Backbone as ProteinMPNN parsed JSONL, in Angstrom:
{"seq_chain_A": "MAEVLFLTAMAIVILLIILVLLVIAAYHKLLKLQQIAMNHQMKLGERIQFAWNAIVERNKELESNIVLSKKSSLEEIEAQYELFLRHNHVVQTVSEKDERVNEHEIQNLIIKYNQATETYNHSVKKFPLNMIAALFQLRPRHFFDAK", "coords_chain_A": {"N_chain_A": [[110.619, 50.333, 119.882], [111.632, 51.164, 117.427], [109.301, 51.684, 116.067], [108.338, 53.963, 117.354], [110.301, 55.855, 116.688], [109.909, 55.886, 113.942], [107.25, 56.869, 113.767], [107.625, 59.37, 114.935], [109.389, 60.535, 113.084], [107.691, 60.57, 110.84], [105.72, 62.346, 111.755], [107.224, 64.675, 111.953], [107.914, 65.047, 109.252], [105.361, 65.427, 108.149], [104.621, 67.794, 109.466], [106.578, 69.52, 108.417], [105.82, 69.495, 105.717], [103.305, 70.708, 105.906], [104.123, 73.228, 106.844], [105.632, 74.137, 104.644], [103.583, 74.282, 102.73], [102.029, 76.314, 103.885], [103.815, 78.478, 103.705], [104.009, 78.707, 100.922], [101.338, 79.369, 100.313], [101.137, 81.846, 101.652], [103.049, 83.337, 100.25], [101.898, 83.389, 97.683], [99.609, 84.853, 98.277], [100.74, 87.368, 98.897], [101.893, 87.943, 96.402], [99.583, 88.147, 94.829], [98.291, 90.379, 95.976], [100.241, 92.302, 95.403], [100.133, 92.256, 92.61], [97.55, 93.226, 92.154], [97.839, 95.9, 93.01], [99.752, 96.717, 91.123], [98.259, 96.453, 88.766], [96.339, 98.455, 89.14], [98.053, 100.648, 89.094], [98.892, 100.522, 86.424], [96.449, 100.954, 85.043], [95.924, 103.534, 85.936], [98.088, 104.958, 84.833], [97.517, 104.573, 82.086], [95.052, 105.941, 81.881], [95.748, 108.566, 82.569], [97.533, 109.102, 80.509], [95.752, 108.979, 78.332], [94.05, 111.15, 78.95], [95.929, 113.224, 78.823], [96.683, 113.075, 76.131], [94.296, 113.914, 74.987], [94.265, 116.591, 75.758], [96.544, 117.535, 74.419], [95.707, 117.115, 71.826], [93.718, 119.052, 71.566], [95.162, 121.362, 71.883], [97.548, 122.215, 69.941], [100.02, 123.362, 70.361], [101.203, 122.308, 72.584], [103.542, 119.826, 73.364], [103.645, 116.35, 73.265], [105.673, 115.007, 75.109], [106.066, 113.098, 76.997], [105.47, 109.772, 77.23], [103.441, 107.356, 78.433], [103.634, 103.962, 79.342], [102.645, 100.501, 79.796], [104.599, 99.657, 81.467], [105.484, 101.838, 82.839], [107.025, 103.724, 85.42], [106.0, 104.529, 88.795], [106.807, 107.097, 89.461], [107.068, 108.307, 86.934], [104.402, 108.282, 86.124], [103.278, 109.951, 88.088], [104.58, 112.376, 87.457], [103.532, 112.875, 84.909], [100.853, 113.17, 85.588], [100.919, 115.496, 87.139], [101.678, 117.306, 85.152], [99.43, 117.078, 83.515], [97.482, 118.172, 85.261], [98.404, 120.835, 85.465], [98.092, 121.811, 82.84], [95.491, 121.203, 82.222], [93.67, 123.045, 83.214], [94.318, 125.306, 81.877], [94.078, 125.039, 79.119], [91.723, 125.744, 76.597], [88.654, 124.172, 76.57], [86.472, 122.058, 74.704], [84.356, 120.787, 75.874], [83.609, 121.302, 79.062], [82.542, 119.62, 80.927], [83.454, 117.08, 80.158], [86.139, 117.274, 80.862], [85.957, 117.462, 83.649], [84.947, 114.954, 84.182], [87.117, 113.385, 83.31], [89.086, 114.175, 85.21], [87.789, 113.363, 87.543], [87.6, 110.568, 87.145], [90.323, 109.928, 87.11], [91.046, 110.693, 89.719], [89.544, 108.782, 91.138], [90.866, 106.452, 90.309], [93.373, 106.924, 91.417], [92.735, 106.785, 94.136], [91.896, 104.084, 94.281], [94.307, 102.796, 93.575], [95.992, 103.644, 95.7], [94.615, 102.493, 97.861], [94.852, 99.745, 97.265], [97.615, 99.563, 97.4], [98.026, 100.213, 100.075], [96.818, 98.003, 101.335], [98.485, 95.937, 100.412], [101.015, 96.828, 101.427], [100.486, 96.763, 104.172], [100.146, 94.016, 104.541], [102.707, 93.104, 103.879], [104.143, 94.009, 106.02], [103.103, 92.751, 108.211], [103.168, 90.188, 110.683], [102.797, 86.74, 110.052], [103.524, 87.229, 107.497], [105.438, 89.132, 106.933], [107.859, 87.873, 107.271], [107.874, 86.062, 105.166], [107.772, 87.855, 103.053], [110.244, 89.131, 103.392], [111.918, 86.984, 102.912], [111.48, 86.494, 100.193], [112.157, 88.905, 99.145], [110.211, 90.955, 98.839], [109.101, 94.152, 98.755], [107.638, 97.047, 100.415], [105.316, 99.088, 98.573], [105.284, 102.31, 96.924], [103.112, 105.037, 97.611], [100.765, 106.779, 95.48], [101.52, 110.026, 94.953], [100.86, 112.831, 93.981], [101.783, 116.191, 93.639]], "CA_chain_A": [[111.407, 51.559, 119.807], [111.721, 51.542, 116.019], [108.009, 52.241, 115.678], [108.268, 55.317, 117.916], [111.151, 56.701, 115.842], [109.236, 56.015, 112.643], [106.099, 57.761, 113.946], [108.176, 60.702, 115.178], [109.889, 61.024, 111.798], [106.511, 60.855, 110.009], [105.095, 63.558, 112.286], [108.088, 65.8, 111.561], [107.762, 65.221, 107.798], [104.032, 66.017, 107.918], [104.688, 69.188, 109.917], [107.368, 70.258, 107.425], [104.982, 69.652, 104.511], [102.301, 71.734, 106.234], [104.834, 74.501, 106.898], [105.949, 74.53, 103.262], [102.322, 74.685, 102.091], [101.656, 77.625, 104.437], [104.725, 79.467, 103.112], [103.592, 78.882, 99.521], [100.066, 80.105, 100.324], [101.419, 83.232, 102.043], [103.767, 83.955, 99.126], [100.924, 83.653, 96.625], [98.756, 85.958, 98.724], [101.501, 88.603, 98.708], [102.004, 88.209, 94.956], [98.272, 88.577, 94.346], [98.094, 91.765, 96.422], [101.172, 93.126, 94.634], [99.616, 92.329, 91.239], [96.396, 94.127, 92.171], [98.374, 97.266, 93.054], [100.392, 96.998, 89.834], [97.196, 96.643, 87.774], [95.783, 99.802, 89.351], [99.063, 101.599, 88.606], [98.854, 100.485, 84.97], [95.219, 101.622, 84.628], [96.105, 104.953, 86.22], [98.981, 105.481, 83.8], [96.798, 104.607, 80.809], [94.013, 106.987, 81.92], [96.424, 109.863, 82.54], [98.041, 109.264, 79.143], [94.596, 109.269, 77.491], [93.622, 112.525, 79.229], [96.971, 114.117, 78.307], [96.559, 113.074, 74.675], [93.14, 114.742, 74.657], [94.684, 117.99, 75.911], [97.473, 117.822, 73.323], [94.891, 117.142, 70.598], [93.009, 120.334, 71.504], [96.111, 122.465, 71.844], [98.672, 121.68, 69.163], [101.279, 123.964, 70.803], [101.805, 121.438, 73.585], [104.162, 118.628, 72.822], [103.487, 115.169, 74.11], [107.018, 114.469, 75.229], [106.067, 111.978, 77.928], [104.561, 108.717, 76.804], [103.367, 106.325, 79.462], [103.345, 102.613, 78.863], [102.245, 99.603, 80.873], [105.75, 99.452, 82.35], [105.913, 103.126, 83.384], [107.204, 103.743, 86.878], [105.067, 105.391, 89.515], [107.316, 108.466, 89.363], [106.711, 108.812, 85.597], [102.955, 108.528, 86.122], [103.044, 111.141, 88.911], [105.039, 113.55, 86.686], [102.559, 113.113, 83.844], [99.634, 113.662, 86.215], [101.151, 116.902, 87.482], [101.63, 118.033, 83.878], [98.017, 117.089, 83.14], [96.769, 119.129, 86.106], [98.812, 122.205, 85.117], [97.567, 122.228, 81.542], [94.071, 120.914, 82.11], [92.879, 124.235, 83.525], [94.755, 126.385, 81.004], [93.62, 124.802, 77.751], [90.303, 125.927, 76.342], [88.071, 122.872, 76.248], [85.186, 122.039, 74.01], [83.367, 120.381, 76.855], [84.164, 121.359, 80.415], [82.041, 118.441, 81.623], [84.365, 115.974, 79.85], [87.364, 117.431, 81.657], [85.643, 117.116, 85.035], [84.839, 113.492, 84.202], [88.486, 112.874, 83.254], [89.734, 114.388, 86.504], [87.098, 112.522, 88.523], [88.034, 109.186, 86.902], [91.719, 109.809, 87.539], [91.042, 110.728, 91.185], [89.069, 107.476, 91.601], [91.933, 105.48, 90.078], [94.406, 107.187, 92.424], [92.225, 106.236, 95.404], [91.956, 102.618, 94.194], [95.718, 102.398, 93.621], [96.512, 103.842, 97.057], [94.002, 101.496, 98.733], [95.492, 98.459, 96.983], [98.98, 99.662, 97.911], [97.946, 100.161, 101.54], [96.545, 96.613, 101.695], [99.718, 95.187, 100.161], [102.045, 97.252, 102.388], [100.109, 96.257, 105.495], [100.432, 92.577, 104.541], [104.154, 92.902, 103.848], [104.701, 94.373, 107.328], [102.406, 92.021, 109.264], [103.64, 88.84, 110.97], [104.048, 86.133, 109.612], [103.784, 87.542, 106.089], [106.66, 89.926, 106.809], [108.984, 86.949, 107.126], [107.806, 85.538, 103.791], [108.145, 88.978, 102.183], [111.694, 89.318, 103.502], [112.546, 85.82, 102.282], [111.37, 86.632, 98.737], [112.536, 90.281, 98.833], [109.05, 91.762, 98.462], [109.199, 95.416, 99.486], [106.445, 97.908, 100.346], [105.19, 99.938, 97.383], [105.074, 103.736, 97.191], [101.787, 105.57, 97.321], [100.704, 107.814, 94.453], [101.565, 111.276, 95.697], [101.057, 113.977, 93.082], [101.748, 117.432, 94.392]], "C_chain_A": [[111.476, 52.073, 118.369], [110.419, 52.187, 115.547], [107.865, 53.682, 116.172], [109.117, 56.276, 117.082], [110.512, 56.938, 114.476], [108.064, 56.986, 112.739], [106.557, 59.202, 114.193], [108.68, 61.316, 113.879], [108.73, 61.384, 110.868], [105.828, 62.147, 110.463], [105.906, 64.792, 111.882], [107.955, 66.082, 110.069], [106.42, 65.876, 107.487], [104.015, 67.48, 108.337], [105.488, 70.047, 108.937], [106.572, 70.493, 106.145], [103.932, 70.729, 104.747], [102.946, 73.114, 106.259], [105.161, 75.017, 105.495], [104.686, 74.993, 102.54], [101.857, 76.053, 102.6], [102.532, 78.735, 103.861], [104.321, 79.747, 101.67], [102.3, 79.684, 99.449], [100.288, 81.579, 100.666], [102.105, 83.979, 100.909], [102.793, 84.3, 97.994], [99.961, 84.771, 97.011], [99.464, 87.29, 98.515], [101.632, 88.952, 97.231], [100.681, 88.708, 94.374], [98.004, 90.03, 94.73], [99.007, 92.72, 95.654], [100.66, 93.308, 93.204], [98.406, 93.254, 91.148], [96.861, 95.581, 92.17], [99.017, 97.643, 91.723], [99.353, 97.209, 88.73], [96.555, 98.023, 87.907], [96.769, 100.873, 88.872], [99.023, 101.667, 87.083], [97.606, 101.214, 84.438], [95.325, 103.133, 84.821], [96.993, 105.602, 85.165], [98.295, 105.592, 82.452], [95.779, 105.741, 80.779], [94.638, 108.374, 81.87], [96.97, 110.122, 81.147], [96.899, 109.623, 78.192], [94.135, 110.714, 77.686], [94.637, 113.524, 78.685], [96.887, 114.202, 76.786], [95.378, 113.924, 74.214], [93.488, 116.225, 74.758], [95.596, 118.385, 74.753], [96.713, 117.941, 72.005], [94.191, 118.494, 70.444], [93.96, 121.519, 71.39], [97.402, 121.969, 71.203], [100.029, 122.272, 69.591], [101.983, 123.095, 71.854], [102.406, 120.218, 72.9], [103.972, 117.482, 73.795], [104.835, 114.483, 74.231], [107.111, 113.325, 76.237], [105.033, 110.971, 77.445], [104.609, 107.611, 77.856], [103.043, 104.99, 78.816], [102.934, 101.762, 80.049], [103.368, 99.385, 81.87], [106.262, 100.762, 82.946], [106.023, 103.041, 84.898], [106.18, 104.683, 87.499], [105.509, 106.845, 89.423], [106.974, 109.085, 88.003], [105.224, 109.137, 85.521], [102.636, 109.771, 86.933], [103.452, 112.408, 88.159], [104.048, 113.888, 85.587], [101.251, 113.657, 84.418], [99.775, 115.131, 86.594], [101.102, 117.782, 86.234], [100.184, 118.163, 83.39], [97.258, 118.132, 83.945], [97.115, 120.573, 85.754], [98.134, 122.672, 83.833], [96.07, 122.026, 81.407], [93.225, 122.159, 82.334], [93.224, 125.406, 82.601], [94.14, 126.257, 79.615], [92.125, 125.031, 77.655], [89.713, 124.589, 75.905], [86.752, 123.038, 75.523], [84.093, 121.719, 75.014], [84.005, 120.344, 78.237], [83.729, 120.143, 81.226], [82.966, 117.243, 81.377], [85.625, 116.055, 80.691], [87.125, 117.08, 83.117], [85.516, 115.602, 85.189], [86.232, 112.872, 84.183], [89.169, 112.988, 84.607], [89.122, 113.501, 87.576], [87.523, 111.061, 88.368], [89.463, 108.967, 87.383], [91.805, 109.82, 89.058], [90.577, 109.39, 91.756], [90.142, 106.4, 91.421], [93.078, 105.668, 91.075], [93.986, 106.595, 93.767], [92.318, 104.712, 95.388], [93.394, 102.123, 94.27], [96.257, 102.505, 95.046], [95.897, 102.852, 98.047], [94.64, 100.124, 98.529], [96.92, 98.439, 97.53], [98.993, 99.575, 99.43], [97.704, 98.723, 102.018], [97.803, 95.764, 101.534], [100.78, 95.526, 101.204], [101.754, 96.739, 103.797], [100.44, 94.763, 105.599], [101.929, 92.299, 104.59], [104.781, 93.162, 105.223], [104.147, 93.528, 108.478], [102.99, 90.612, 109.423], [102.536, 87.856, 110.648], [104.401, 86.463, 108.164], [105.055, 88.361, 105.909], [107.891, 89.043, 106.666], [109.035, 86.367, 105.708], [108.244, 86.631, 102.819], [109.654, 89.209, 102.218], [112.432, 88.184, 102.789], [112.575, 85.969, 100.76], [111.635, 88.065, 98.259], [111.373, 91.1, 98.259], [109.037, 92.993, 99.355], [107.872, 96.183, 99.432], [106.488, 98.794, 99.099], [104.992, 101.389, 97.824], [103.649, 104.128, 96.828], [101.879, 106.59, 96.197], [100.575, 109.128, 95.185], [101.862, 112.419, 94.737], [100.888, 115.247, 93.885], [100.626, 118.311, 93.925]], "O_chain_A": [[111.389, 53.277, 118.13], [110.429, 53.113, 114.736], [107.319, 54.526, 115.461], [108.687, 57.395, 116.801], [110.567, 58.04, 113.929], [107.905, 57.843, 111.869], [105.933, 60.144, 113.704], [108.424, 62.488, 113.605], [108.788, 62.403, 110.18], [105.405, 62.95, 109.631], [105.342, 65.823, 111.514], [107.889, 67.243, 109.666], [106.349, 66.78, 106.654], [103.451, 68.318, 107.633], [105.107, 71.185, 108.66], [106.644, 71.572, 105.557], [103.697, 71.57, 103.88], [102.37, 74.072, 105.745], [104.982, 76.2, 105.205], [104.716, 75.989, 101.816], [101.346, 76.86, 101.824], [102.035, 79.821, 103.562], [104.296, 80.902, 101.245], [102.175, 80.582, 98.616], [99.695, 82.458, 100.041], [101.775, 85.134, 100.638], [102.866, 85.386, 97.419], [99.544, 85.551, 96.155], [98.862, 88.239, 98.012], [101.498, 90.114, 96.849], [100.672, 89.594, 93.52], [97.544, 90.819, 93.905], [98.593, 93.823, 95.297], [100.747, 94.404, 92.651], [98.256, 93.985, 90.169], [96.338, 96.401, 91.415], [98.846, 98.765, 91.247], [99.546, 98.053, 87.855], [96.263, 98.679, 86.906], [96.358, 101.888, 88.309], [99.11, 102.754, 86.511], [97.7, 101.998, 83.494], [94.876, 103.911, 83.979], [96.678, 106.681, 84.664], [98.465, 106.587, 81.747], [95.65, 106.43, 79.767], [94.115, 109.265, 81.201], [96.882, 111.245, 80.65], [97.066, 110.488, 77.333], [93.862, 111.42, 76.716], [94.253, 114.561, 78.144], [97.007, 115.288, 76.217], [95.449, 114.578, 73.173], [93.05, 117.023, 73.93], [95.432, 119.458, 74.173], [97.045, 118.778, 71.166], [94.08, 119.02, 69.336], [93.591, 122.564, 70.855], [98.244, 121.37, 71.871], [101.075, 121.738, 69.222], [103.205, 123.143, 71.992], [101.826, 119.661, 71.968], [104.125, 117.645, 75.005], [105.107, 113.501, 73.541], [108.141, 112.655, 76.314], [103.859, 111.301, 77.276], [105.655, 107.021, 78.127], [102.27, 104.915, 77.861], [102.88, 102.247, 81.18], [103.119, 98.971, 83.002], [107.36, 100.796, 83.502], [105.226, 102.38, 85.564], [105.578, 105.516, 86.821], [104.668, 107.738, 89.318], [106.627, 110.264, 87.932], [104.83, 110.141, 84.928], [101.803, 110.576, 86.515], [102.742, 113.412, 88.218], [103.754, 115.061, 85.355], [100.611, 114.51, 83.803], [98.851, 115.919, 86.392], [100.545, 118.88, 86.266], [99.771, 119.22, 82.915], [96.474, 118.898, 83.383], [96.24, 121.438, 85.742], [97.659, 123.805, 83.755], [95.446, 122.638, 80.54], [92.174, 122.314, 81.712], [92.489, 126.393, 82.556], [93.732, 127.25, 79.013], [91.355, 124.581, 78.505], [90.217, 123.953, 74.98], [86.027, 124.016, 75.705], [83.023, 122.327, 74.991], [84.825, 119.479, 78.541], [84.456, 119.688, 82.109], [83.232, 116.474, 82.301], [86.125, 115.04, 81.176], [87.981, 116.472, 83.759], [85.927, 115.038, 86.203], [86.509, 111.945, 84.943], [89.759, 112.026, 85.098], [89.833, 112.952, 88.418], [87.779, 110.387, 89.366], [89.773, 107.942, 87.991], [92.559, 109.036, 89.634], [91.138, 108.907, 92.74], [90.307, 105.536, 92.283], [93.681, 104.694, 91.525], [94.797, 105.974, 94.455], [92.766, 104.108, 96.364], [93.675, 101.138, 94.953], [96.899, 101.58, 95.544], [96.575, 102.412, 98.976], [94.936, 99.422, 99.495], [97.377, 97.425, 98.058], [99.871, 98.936, 100.009], [98.313, 98.28, 102.991], [98.142, 94.97, 102.411], [101.378, 94.63, 101.798], [102.662, 96.332, 104.521], [100.952, 94.304, 106.62], [102.369, 91.368, 105.264], [105.826, 92.6, 105.549], [104.665, 93.584, 109.594], [103.271, 89.93, 108.437], [101.383, 88.146, 110.968], [105.44, 86.039, 107.659], [105.687, 88.298, 104.854], [108.86, 89.428, 106.011], [110.111, 86.204, 105.132], [108.993, 86.371, 101.878], [110.269, 89.455, 101.181], [113.453, 88.411, 102.139], [113.561, 85.617, 100.113], [111.368, 88.396, 97.104], [111.551, 91.849, 97.299], [108.971, 92.877, 100.579], [107.077, 95.989, 98.512], [107.558, 99.193, 98.637], [104.583, 101.656, 98.953], [103.065, 103.618, 95.872], [102.929, 107.194, 95.979], [99.633, 109.329, 95.95], [102.986, 112.918, 94.686], [99.975, 115.37, 94.702], [100.442, 119.409, 94.452]]}, "name": "protein", "num_of_chains": 1, "seq": "MAEVLFLTAMAIVILLIILVLLVIAAYHKLLKLQQIAMNHQMKLGERIQFAWNAIVERNKELESNIVLSKKSSLEEIEAQYELFLRHNHVVQTVSEKDERVNEHEIQNLIIKYNQATETYNHSVKKFPLNMIAALFQLRPRHFFDAK"}
């Protein structure tokens, strides 16, 4: 009888260890997906800031009152992008091709960010990862939505 209880206890301990390892693996997967989306957000902010600085450099009347950093929120990046779009077509450029390249690069970064965000959000909402996300308070991210 003692052997049966011992084997039962060992089986329960092994199952608990496996469960804990699965939770840890799921948590790390969610963190990795979140980090990918955050990296794309950071790259997007840096590229928009670079393009804005180029516009300000060509037109000294514009003031660069918004400065994006690696910790800029998505809302700050969206506001700067909208400002970039408004002034990008107004300012006389030395090379129109450069501006099209800037806009094209930014559009590609927006697509990459939104794809990474979609992958992360899907994982956060999908069973069983949604339970892990709720446990560690991981929330869906917002898509880049410049008007």
